[in-house]
mmCIF file of C-alpha atoms (C1' of nucleotides) in Angstrom:
data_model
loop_
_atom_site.group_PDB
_atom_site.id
_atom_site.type_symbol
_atom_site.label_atom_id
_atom_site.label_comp_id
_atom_site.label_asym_id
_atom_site.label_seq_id
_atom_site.Cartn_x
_atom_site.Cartn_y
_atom_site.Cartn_z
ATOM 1 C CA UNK A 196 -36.348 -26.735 -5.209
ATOM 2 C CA UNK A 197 -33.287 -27.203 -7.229
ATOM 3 C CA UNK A 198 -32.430 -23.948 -9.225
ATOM 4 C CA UNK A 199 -33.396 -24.647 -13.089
ATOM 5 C CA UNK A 200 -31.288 -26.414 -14.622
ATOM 6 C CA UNK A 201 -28.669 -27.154 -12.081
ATOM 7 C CA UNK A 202 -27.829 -30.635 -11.011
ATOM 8 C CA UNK A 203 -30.050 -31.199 -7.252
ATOM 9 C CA UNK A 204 -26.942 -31.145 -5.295
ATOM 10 C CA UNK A 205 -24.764 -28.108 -7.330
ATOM 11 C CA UNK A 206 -24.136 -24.526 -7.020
ATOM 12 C CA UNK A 207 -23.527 -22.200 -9.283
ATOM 13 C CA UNK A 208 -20.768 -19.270 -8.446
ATOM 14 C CA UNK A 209 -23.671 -16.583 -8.150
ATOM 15 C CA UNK A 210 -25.463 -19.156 -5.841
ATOM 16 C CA UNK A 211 -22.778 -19.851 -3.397
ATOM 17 C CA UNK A 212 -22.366 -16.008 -3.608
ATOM 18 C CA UNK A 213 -25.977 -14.968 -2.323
ATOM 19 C CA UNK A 214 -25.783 -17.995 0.253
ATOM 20 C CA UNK A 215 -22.713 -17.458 1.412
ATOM 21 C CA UNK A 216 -22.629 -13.785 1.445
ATOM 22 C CA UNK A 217 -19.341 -13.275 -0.178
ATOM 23 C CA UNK A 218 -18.598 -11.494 -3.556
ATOM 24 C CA UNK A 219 -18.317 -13.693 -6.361
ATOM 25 C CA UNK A 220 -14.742 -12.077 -7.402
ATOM 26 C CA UNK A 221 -13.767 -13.133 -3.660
ATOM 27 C CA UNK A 222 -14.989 -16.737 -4.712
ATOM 28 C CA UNK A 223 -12.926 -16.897 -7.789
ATOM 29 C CA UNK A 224 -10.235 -15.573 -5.619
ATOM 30 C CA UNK A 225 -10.326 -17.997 -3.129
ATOM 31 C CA UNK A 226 -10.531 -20.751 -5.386
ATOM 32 C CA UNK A 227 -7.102 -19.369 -7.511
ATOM 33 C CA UNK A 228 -5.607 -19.566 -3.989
ATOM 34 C CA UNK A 229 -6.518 -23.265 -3.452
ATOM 35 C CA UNK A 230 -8.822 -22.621 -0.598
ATOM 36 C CA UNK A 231 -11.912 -24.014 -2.330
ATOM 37 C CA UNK A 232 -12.573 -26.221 -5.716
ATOM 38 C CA UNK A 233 -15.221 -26.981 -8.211
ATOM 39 C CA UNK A 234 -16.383 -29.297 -10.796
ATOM 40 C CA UNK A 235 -16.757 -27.471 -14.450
ATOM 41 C CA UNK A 236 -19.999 -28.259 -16.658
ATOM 42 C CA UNK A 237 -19.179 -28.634 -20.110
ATOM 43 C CA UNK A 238 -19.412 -25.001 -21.165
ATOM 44 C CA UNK A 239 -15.906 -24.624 -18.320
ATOM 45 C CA UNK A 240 -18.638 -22.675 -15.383
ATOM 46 C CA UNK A 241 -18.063 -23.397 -12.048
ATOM 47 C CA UNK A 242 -20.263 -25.887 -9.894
ATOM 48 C CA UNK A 243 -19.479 -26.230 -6.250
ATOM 49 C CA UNK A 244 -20.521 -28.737 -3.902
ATOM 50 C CA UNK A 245 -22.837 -28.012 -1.344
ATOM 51 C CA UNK A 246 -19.948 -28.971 1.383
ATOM 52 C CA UNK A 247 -17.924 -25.945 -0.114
ATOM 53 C CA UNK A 248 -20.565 -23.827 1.582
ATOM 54 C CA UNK A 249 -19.446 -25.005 4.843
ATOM 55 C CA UNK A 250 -15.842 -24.205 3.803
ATOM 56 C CA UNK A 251 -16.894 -21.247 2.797
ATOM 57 C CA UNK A 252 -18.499 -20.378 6.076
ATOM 58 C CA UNK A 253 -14.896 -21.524 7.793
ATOM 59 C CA UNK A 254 -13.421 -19.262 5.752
ATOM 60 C CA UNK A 255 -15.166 -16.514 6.696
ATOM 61 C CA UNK A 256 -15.222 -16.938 10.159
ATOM 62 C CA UNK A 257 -11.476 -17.626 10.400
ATOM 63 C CA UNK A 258 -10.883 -14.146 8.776
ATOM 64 C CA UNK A 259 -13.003 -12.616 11.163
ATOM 65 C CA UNK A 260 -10.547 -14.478 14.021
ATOM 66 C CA UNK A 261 -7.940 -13.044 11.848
ATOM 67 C CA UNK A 262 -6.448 -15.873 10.561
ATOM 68 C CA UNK A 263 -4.300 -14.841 6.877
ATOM 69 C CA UNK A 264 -5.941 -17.180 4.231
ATOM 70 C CA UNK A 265 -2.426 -18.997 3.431
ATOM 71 C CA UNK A 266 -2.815 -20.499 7.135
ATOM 72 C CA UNK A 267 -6.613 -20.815 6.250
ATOM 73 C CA UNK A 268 -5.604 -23.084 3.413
ATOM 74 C CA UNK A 269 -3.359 -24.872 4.999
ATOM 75 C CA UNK A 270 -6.006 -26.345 7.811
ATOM 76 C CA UNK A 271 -8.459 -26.705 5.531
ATOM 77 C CA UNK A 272 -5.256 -29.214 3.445
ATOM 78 C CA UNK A 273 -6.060 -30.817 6.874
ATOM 79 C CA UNK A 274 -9.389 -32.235 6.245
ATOM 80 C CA UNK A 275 -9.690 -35.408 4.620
ATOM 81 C CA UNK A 276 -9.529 -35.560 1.394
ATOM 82 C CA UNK A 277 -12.233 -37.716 -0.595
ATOM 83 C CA UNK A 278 -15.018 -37.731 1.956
ATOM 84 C CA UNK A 279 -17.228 -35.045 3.254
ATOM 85 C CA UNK A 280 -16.005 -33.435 6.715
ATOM 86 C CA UNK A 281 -17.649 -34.464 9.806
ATOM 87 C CA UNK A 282 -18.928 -31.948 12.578
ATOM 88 C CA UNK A 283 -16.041 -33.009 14.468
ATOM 89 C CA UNK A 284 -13.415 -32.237 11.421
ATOM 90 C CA UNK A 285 -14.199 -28.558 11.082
ATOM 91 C CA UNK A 286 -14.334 -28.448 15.263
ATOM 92 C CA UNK A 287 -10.629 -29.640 15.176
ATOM 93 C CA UNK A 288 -10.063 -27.174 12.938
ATOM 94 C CA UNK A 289 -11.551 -24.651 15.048
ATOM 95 C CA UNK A 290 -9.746 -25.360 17.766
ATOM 96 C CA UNK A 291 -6.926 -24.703 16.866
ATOM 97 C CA UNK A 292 -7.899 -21.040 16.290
ATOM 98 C CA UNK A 293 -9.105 -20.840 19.596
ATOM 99 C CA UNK A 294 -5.333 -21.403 20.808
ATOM 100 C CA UNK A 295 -4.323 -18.558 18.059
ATOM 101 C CA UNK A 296 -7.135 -16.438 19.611
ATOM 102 C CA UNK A 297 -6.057 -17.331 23.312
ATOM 103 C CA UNK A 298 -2.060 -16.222 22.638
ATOM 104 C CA UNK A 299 -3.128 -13.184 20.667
ATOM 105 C CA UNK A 300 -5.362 -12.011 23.215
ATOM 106 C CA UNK A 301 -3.115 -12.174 26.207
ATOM 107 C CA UNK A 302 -0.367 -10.624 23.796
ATOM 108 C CA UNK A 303 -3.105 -7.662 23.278
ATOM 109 C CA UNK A 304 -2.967 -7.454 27.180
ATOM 110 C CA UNK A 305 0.334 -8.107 27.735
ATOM 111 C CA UNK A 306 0.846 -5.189 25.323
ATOM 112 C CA UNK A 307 -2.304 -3.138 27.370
ATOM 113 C CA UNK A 308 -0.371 -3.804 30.423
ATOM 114 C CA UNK A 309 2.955 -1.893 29.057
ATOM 115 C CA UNK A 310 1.232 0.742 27.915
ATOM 116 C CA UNK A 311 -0.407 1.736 30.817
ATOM 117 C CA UNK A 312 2.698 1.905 32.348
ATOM 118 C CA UNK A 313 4.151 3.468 29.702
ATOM 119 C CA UNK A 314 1.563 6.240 30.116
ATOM 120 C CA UNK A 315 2.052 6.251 33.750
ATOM 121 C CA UNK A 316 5.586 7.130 33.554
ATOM 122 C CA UNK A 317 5.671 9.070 30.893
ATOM 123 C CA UNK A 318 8.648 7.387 28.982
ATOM 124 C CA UNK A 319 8.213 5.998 25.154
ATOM 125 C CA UNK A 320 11.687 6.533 25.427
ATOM 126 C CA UNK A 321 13.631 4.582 22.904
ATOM 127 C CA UNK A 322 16.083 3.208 25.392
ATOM 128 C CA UNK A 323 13.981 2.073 28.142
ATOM 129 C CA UNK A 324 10.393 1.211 27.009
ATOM 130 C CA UNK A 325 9.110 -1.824 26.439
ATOM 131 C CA UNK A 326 6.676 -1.174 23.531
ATOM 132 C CA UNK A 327 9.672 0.618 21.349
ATOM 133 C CA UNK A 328 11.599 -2.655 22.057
ATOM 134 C CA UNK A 329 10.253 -4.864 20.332
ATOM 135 C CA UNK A 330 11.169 -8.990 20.868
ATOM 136 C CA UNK A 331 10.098 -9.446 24.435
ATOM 137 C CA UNK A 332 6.101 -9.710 23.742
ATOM 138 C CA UNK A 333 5.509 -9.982 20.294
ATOM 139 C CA UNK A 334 7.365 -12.122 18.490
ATOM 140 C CA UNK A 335 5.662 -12.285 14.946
ATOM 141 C CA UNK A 336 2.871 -10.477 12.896
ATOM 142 C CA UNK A 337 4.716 -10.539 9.771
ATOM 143 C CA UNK A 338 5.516 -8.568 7.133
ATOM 144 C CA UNK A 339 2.498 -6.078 5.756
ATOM 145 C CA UNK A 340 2.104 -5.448 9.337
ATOM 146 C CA UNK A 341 -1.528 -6.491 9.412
ATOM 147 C CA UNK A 342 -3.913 -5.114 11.709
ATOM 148 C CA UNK A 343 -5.668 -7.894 13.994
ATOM 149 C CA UNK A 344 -8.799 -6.206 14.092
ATOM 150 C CA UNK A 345 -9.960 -3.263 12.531
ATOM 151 C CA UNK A 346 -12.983 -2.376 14.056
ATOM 152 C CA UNK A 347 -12.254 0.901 15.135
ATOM 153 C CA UNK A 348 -12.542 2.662 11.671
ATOM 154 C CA UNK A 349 -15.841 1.296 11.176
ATOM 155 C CA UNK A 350 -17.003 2.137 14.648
ATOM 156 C CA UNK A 351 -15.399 5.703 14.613
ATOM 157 C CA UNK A 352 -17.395 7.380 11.467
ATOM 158 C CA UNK B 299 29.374 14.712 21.332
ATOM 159 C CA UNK B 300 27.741 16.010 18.347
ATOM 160 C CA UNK B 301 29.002 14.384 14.952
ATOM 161 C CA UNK B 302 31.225 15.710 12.519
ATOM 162 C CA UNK B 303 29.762 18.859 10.484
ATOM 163 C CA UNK B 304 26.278 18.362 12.424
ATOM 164 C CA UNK B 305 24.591 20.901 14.768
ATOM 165 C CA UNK B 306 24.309 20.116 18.115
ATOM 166 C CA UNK B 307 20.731 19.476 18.092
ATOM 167 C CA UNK B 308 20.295 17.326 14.949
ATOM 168 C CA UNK B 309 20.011 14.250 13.216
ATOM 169 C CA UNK B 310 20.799 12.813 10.073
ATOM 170 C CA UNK B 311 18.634 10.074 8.931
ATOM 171 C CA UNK B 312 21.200 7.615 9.345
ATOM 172 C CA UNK B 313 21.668 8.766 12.611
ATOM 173 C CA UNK B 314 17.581 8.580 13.589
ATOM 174 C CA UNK B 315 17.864 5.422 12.006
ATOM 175 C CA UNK B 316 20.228 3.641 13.889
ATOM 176 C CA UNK B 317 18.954 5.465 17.463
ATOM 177 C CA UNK B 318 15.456 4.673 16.547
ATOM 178 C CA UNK B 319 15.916 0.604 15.124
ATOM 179 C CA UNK B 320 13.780 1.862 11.833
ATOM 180 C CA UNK B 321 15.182 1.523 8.616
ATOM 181 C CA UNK B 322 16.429 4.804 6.828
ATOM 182 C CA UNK B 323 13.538 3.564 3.708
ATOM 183 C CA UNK B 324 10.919 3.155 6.375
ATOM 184 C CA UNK B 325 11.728 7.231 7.758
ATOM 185 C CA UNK B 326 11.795 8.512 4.293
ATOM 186 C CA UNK B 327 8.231 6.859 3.733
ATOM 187 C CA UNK B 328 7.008 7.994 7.046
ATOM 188 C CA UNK B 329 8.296 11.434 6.016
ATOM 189 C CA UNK B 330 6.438 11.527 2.638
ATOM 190 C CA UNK B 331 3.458 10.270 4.930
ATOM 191 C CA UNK B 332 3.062 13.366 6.793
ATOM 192 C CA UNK B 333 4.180 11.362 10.127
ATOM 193 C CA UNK B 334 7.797 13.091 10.709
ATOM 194 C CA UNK B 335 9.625 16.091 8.943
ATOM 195 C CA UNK B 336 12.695 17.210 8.564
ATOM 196 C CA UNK B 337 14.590 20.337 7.692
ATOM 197 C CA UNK B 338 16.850 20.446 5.090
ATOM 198 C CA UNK B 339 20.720 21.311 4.691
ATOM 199 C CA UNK B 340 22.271 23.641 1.909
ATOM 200 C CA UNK B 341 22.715 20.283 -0.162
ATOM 201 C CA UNK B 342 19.509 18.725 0.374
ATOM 202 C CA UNK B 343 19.813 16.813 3.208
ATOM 203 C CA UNK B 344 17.719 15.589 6.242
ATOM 204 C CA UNK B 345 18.421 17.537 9.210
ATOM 205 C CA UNK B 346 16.004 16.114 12.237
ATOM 206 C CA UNK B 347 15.073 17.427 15.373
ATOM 207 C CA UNK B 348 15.867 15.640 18.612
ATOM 208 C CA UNK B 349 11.959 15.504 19.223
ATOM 209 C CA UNK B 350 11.534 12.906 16.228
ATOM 210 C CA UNK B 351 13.148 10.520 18.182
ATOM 211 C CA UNK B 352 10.037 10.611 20.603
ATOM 212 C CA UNK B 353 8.139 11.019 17.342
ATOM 213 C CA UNK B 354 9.208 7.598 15.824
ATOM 214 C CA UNK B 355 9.185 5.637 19.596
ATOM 215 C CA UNK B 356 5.687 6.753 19.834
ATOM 216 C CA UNK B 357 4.667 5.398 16.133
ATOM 217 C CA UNK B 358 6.402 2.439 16.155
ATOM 218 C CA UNK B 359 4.546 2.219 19.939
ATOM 219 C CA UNK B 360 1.416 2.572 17.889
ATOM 220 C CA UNK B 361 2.286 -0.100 15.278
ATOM 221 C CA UNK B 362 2.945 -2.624 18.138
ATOM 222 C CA UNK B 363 -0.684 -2.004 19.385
ATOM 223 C CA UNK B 364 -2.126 -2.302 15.731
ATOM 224 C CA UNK B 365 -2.749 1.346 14.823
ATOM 225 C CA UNK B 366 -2.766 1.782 11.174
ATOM 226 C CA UNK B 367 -0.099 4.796 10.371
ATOM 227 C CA UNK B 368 -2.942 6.735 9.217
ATOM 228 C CA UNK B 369 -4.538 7.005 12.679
ATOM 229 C CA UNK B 370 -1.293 7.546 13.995
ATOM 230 C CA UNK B 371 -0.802 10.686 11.939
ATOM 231 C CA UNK B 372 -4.353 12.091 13.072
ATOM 232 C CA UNK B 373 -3.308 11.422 16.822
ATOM 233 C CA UNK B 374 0.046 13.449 15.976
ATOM 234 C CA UNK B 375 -1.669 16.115 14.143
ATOM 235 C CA UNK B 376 -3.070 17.206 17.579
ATOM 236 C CA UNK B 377 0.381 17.774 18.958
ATOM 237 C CA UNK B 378 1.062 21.356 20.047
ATOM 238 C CA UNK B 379 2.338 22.523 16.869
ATOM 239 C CA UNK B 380 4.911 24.935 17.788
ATOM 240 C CA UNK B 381 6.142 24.029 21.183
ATOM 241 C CA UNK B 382 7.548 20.735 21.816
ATOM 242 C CA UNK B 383 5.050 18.352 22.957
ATOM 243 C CA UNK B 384 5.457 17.472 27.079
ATOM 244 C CA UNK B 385 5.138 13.951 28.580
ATOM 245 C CA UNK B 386 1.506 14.533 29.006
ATOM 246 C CA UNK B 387 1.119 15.383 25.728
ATOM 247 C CA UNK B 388 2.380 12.423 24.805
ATOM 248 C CA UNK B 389 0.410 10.689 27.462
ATOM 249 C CA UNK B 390 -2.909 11.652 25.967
ATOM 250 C CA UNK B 391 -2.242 10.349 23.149
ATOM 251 C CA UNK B 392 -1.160 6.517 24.375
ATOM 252 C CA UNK B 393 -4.443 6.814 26.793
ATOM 253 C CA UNK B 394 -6.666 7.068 23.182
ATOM 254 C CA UNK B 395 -4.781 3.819 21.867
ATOM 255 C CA UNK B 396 -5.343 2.287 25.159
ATOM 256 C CA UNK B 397 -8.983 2.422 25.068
ATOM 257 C CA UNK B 398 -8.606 1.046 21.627
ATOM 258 C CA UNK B 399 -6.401 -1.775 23.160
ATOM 259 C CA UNK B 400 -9.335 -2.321 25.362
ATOM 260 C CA UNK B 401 -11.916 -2.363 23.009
ATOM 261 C CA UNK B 402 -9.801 -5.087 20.539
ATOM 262 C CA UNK B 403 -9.186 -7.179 23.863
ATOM 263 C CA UNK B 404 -13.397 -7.342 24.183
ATOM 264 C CA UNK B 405 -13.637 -8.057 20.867
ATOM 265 C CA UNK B 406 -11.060 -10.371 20.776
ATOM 266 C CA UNK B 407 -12.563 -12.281 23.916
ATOM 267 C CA UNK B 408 -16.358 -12.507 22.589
ATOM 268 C CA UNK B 409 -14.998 -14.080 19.218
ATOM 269 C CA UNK B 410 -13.220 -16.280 21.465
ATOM 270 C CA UNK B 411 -16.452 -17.115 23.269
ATOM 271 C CA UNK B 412 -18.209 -17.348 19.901
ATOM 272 C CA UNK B 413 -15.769 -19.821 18.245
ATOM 273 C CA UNK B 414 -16.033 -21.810 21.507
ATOM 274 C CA UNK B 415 -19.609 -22.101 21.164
ATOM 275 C CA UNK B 416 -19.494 -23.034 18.106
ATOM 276 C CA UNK B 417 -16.816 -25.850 18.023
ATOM 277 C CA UNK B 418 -19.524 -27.207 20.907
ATOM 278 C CA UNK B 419 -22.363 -26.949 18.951
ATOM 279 C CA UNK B 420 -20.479 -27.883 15.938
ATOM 280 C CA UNK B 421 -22.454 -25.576 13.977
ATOM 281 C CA UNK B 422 -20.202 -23.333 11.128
ATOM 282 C CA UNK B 423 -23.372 -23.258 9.936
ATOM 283 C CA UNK B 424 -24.419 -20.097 7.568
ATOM 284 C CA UNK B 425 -27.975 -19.540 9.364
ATOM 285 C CA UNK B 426 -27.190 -19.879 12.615
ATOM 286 C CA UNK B 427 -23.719 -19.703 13.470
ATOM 287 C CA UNK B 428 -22.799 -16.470 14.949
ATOM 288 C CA UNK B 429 -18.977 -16.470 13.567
ATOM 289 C CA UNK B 430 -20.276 -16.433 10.138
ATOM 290 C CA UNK B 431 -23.213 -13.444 10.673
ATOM 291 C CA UNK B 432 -21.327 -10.790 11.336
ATOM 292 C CA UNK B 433 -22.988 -7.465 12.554
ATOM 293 C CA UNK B 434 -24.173 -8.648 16.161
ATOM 294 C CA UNK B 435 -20.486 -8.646 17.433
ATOM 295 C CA UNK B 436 -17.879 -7.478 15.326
ATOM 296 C CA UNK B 437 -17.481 -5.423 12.610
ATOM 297 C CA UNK B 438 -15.486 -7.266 10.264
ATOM 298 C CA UNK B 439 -11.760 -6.960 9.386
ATOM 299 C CA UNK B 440 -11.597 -5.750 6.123
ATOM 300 C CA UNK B 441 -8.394 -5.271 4.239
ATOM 301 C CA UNK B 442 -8.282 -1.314 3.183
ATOM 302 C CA UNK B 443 -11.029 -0.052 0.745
ATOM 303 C CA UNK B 444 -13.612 -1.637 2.445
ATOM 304 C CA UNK B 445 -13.469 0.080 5.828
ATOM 305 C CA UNK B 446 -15.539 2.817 4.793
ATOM 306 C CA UNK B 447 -18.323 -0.312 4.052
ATOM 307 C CA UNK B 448 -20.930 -0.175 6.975
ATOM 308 C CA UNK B 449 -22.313 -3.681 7.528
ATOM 309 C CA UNK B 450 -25.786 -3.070 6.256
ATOM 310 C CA UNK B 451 -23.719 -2.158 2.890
ATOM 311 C CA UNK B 452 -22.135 -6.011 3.478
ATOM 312 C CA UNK B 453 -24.978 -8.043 4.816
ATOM 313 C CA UNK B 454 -27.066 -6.736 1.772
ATOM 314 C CA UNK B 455 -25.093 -7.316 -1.165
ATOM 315 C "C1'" DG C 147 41.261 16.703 -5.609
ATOM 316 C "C1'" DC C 148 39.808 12.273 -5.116
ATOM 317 C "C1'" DT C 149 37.795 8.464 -3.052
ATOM 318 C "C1'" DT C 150 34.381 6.583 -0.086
ATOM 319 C "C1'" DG C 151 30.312 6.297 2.445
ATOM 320 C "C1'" DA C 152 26.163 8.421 3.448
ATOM 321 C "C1'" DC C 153 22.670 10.664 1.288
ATOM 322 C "C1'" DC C 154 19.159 12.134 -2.516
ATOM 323 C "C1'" DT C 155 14.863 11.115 -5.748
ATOM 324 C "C1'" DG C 156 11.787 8.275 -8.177
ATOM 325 C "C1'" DA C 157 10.126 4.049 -9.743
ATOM 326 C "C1'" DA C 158 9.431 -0.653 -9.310
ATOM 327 C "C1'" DC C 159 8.461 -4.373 -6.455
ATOM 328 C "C1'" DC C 160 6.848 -7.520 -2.253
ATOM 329 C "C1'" DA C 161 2.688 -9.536 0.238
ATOM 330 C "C1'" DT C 162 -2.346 -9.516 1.559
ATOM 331 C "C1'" DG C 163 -7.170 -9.611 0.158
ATOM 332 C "C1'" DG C 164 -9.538 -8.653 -2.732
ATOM 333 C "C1'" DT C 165 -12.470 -5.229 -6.587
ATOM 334 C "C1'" DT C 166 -13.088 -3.411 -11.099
ATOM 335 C "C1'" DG C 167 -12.948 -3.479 -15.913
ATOM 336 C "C1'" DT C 168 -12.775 -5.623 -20.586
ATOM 337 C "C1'" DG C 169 -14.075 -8.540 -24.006
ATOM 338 C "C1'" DG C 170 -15.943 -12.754 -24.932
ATOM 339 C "C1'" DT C 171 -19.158 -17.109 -23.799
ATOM 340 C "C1'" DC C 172 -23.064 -19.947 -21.586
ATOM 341 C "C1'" DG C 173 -27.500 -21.034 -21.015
ATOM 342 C "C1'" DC C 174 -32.249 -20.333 -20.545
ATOM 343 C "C1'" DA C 175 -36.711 -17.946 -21.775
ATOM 344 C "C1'" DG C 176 -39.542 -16.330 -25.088
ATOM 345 C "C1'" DC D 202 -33.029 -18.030 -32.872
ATOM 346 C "C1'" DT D 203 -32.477 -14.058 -30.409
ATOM 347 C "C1'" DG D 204 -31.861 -11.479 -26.359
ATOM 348 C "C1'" DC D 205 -30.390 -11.039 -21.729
ATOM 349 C "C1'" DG D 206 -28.307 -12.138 -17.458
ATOM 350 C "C1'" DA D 207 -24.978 -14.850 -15.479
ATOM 351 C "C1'" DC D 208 -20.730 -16.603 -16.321
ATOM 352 C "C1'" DC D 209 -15.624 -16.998 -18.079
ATOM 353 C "C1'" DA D 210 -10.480 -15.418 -17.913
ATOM 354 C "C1'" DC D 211 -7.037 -12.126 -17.590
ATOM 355 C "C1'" DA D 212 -5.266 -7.752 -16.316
ATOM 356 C "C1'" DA D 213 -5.135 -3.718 -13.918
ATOM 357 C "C1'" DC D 214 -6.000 -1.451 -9.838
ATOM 358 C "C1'" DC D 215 -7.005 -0.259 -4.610
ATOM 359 C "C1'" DA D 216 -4.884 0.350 0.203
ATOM 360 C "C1'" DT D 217 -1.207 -0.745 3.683
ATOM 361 C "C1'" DG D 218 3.633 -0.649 4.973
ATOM 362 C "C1'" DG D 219 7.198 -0.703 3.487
ATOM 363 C "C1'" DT D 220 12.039 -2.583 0.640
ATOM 364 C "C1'" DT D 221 14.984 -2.576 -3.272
ATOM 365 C "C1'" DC D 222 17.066 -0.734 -7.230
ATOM 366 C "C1'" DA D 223 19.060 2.826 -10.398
ATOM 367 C "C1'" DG D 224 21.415 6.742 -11.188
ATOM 368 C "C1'" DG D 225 23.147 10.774 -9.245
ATOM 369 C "C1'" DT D 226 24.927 14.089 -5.225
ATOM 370 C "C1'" DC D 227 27.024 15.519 -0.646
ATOM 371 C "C1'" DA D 228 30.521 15.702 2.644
ATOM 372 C "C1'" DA D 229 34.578 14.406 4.902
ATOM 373 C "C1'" DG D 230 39.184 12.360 5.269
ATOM 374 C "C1'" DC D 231 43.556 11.673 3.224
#
DNA sequence: GCTTGACCTGAACCATGGTTGTGGTCGCAG
DNA sequence: CTGCGACCACAACCATGGTTCAGGTCAAGC
C-alpha cells in the first residue's frame, strides 16, 4: 500500500528513515555529501527512489567495514549512472571492500604479532620497537586518526 | 651529555619531541589531556622526566593498535603512581590492548565472512542481509557521542 | 645587552560523521 | 480553513586528535 499521497514508487525522507534505520539528519547529510540524491515535489521535499534504499543499505554496511564515506562515494560514482544497479553492480562494489577488509585485517595481526613480542621483551623502547616506529606495517590511516572499530566501548559498560 | 642549562635527568619539550618523533603541539595536547606531565622551570617551562619517553612510546604504541587516547589515559592511570613503572608494569598494560587486538581481529574476520556471504547471495538487502542488521555481530562504529548508544537504543529509533 | 631560537598560552582551525536547534513551510485530516 | 506532524534550510555544536597562528617570554651565545 503506497503511503497517502505519495507517488507508488517514492519515499519520503521520514520513510527511507524508518526503513532504512538511519536518522533523517544522517539522510540529509549524506545527500549534502553526494552519496545519495532525490527528486523534489513541488513544495522543494525530498522523494527518493526506492533503489536509494539499497544505497542506503551499502552505505551502512560499508561504515560498519569501516570504509570513510568520501571512499563510500566514490564507489558508489562507480555504478552506472542512468539505470538501476544490478545484483552484480553492488557485488563489485563489495568486493572491493573485502580486499580493504583482507589488508586491514592482516595489518591488525601483523600489528598483534609485534606486540606480543613487544610484551615478551619488555621493550616499547623508542629506538628499537617496532610499534613506536611507525612505516614498516602501517602505512596509512590518515589524519583524525580514526579508530577501525570501536566496539570495545560499547562492549566494556 | 646533558644539554646546556638542563638537569641531568630532564627534558625539554623540544627535546621529548625530537627523541620521541611527536610533534611539540601534539605533547602539549597530550599534556592538557591528562596523558603526560611535566614539571615546570622558574620561567615556566616544561621540564620532563626521562620516564615520559616510555610514556609517549607506549601511547603512540596504543594509537598504532587503535586505542582512542582516552582509554589510553585510563590504562596509564593504573601506573604505580609514585615509583617508576617496571617493564612488567608496562607489560600489563600492552597484554589488555592485546586482547583488544584480538577481539577487533574476530570482528574484523566475521564482517569479512559476512560481506562474503553477501556479495554471493547478492543480497544488501535491508531484511535479510546481515551487514546491514547490526546487533548479531558487531556493535557498530560510531563516531564519538554515540558510543554510549547501546544497540537496542539504535535498532529502535 | 641584544639577538636568536626555543618556549609559553590561548584561540582558531582542519577533517570526520553526524546531532541539535531555530524559524519557517508543506500537506493532509477534520 | 485550521491545526498538527512532517518537512525545509542553515547554523551551531558534539567528540577525536591534533595543527596553526598570534602575541609574548625565556635562555643562551656573542
Amino acid at each position: 500500500m503506497p503511503p497517502p499521497g505519495t507517488a507508488f514508487h517514492e519515499l519520503t525522507v521520514g520513510q527511507l528513515a524508518n526503513r532504512s534505520g538511519v536518522a533523517v539528519s544522517a539522510l540529509h547529510f549524506y545527500e549534502r555529501s553526494g552519496l545519495i540524491s532525490s527528486s523534489r515535489t513541488a513544495g522543494n521535499q525530498r522523494r527518493y527512489a526506492r533503489d536509494v534504499l539499497r544505497r542506503v543499505a551499502f552505505i551502512r554496511a560499508s561504515q560498519r567495514v569501516g570504509i570513510p564515506l568520501a571512499q563510500i562515494r566514490h564507489a558508489l560514482d562507480q555504478l552506472p549512472h542512468e539505470r538501476t544497479p544490478t545484483r552484480e553492480d553492488w557485488a563489485r562494489l563489495s568486493g572491493t571492500w573485502r580486499s580493504e577488509l583482507d589488508a586491514r585485517i592482516a595489518q591488525l595481526q601483523a600489528l598483534r604479532d609485534q606486540l606480543t613480542e613487544c610484551i615478551a621483551c619488555g621493550c616499547l623502547s623508542l629506538r628499537t620497537c617496532h610499534l613506536t616506529n611507525p612505516g614498516d606495517v602501517l602505512s596509512r590511516e590518515g589524519p583524525g586518526a580514526r579508530r577501525l572499530l570501536d566496539s570495545t566501548a560499547e562492549l566494556s559498560h
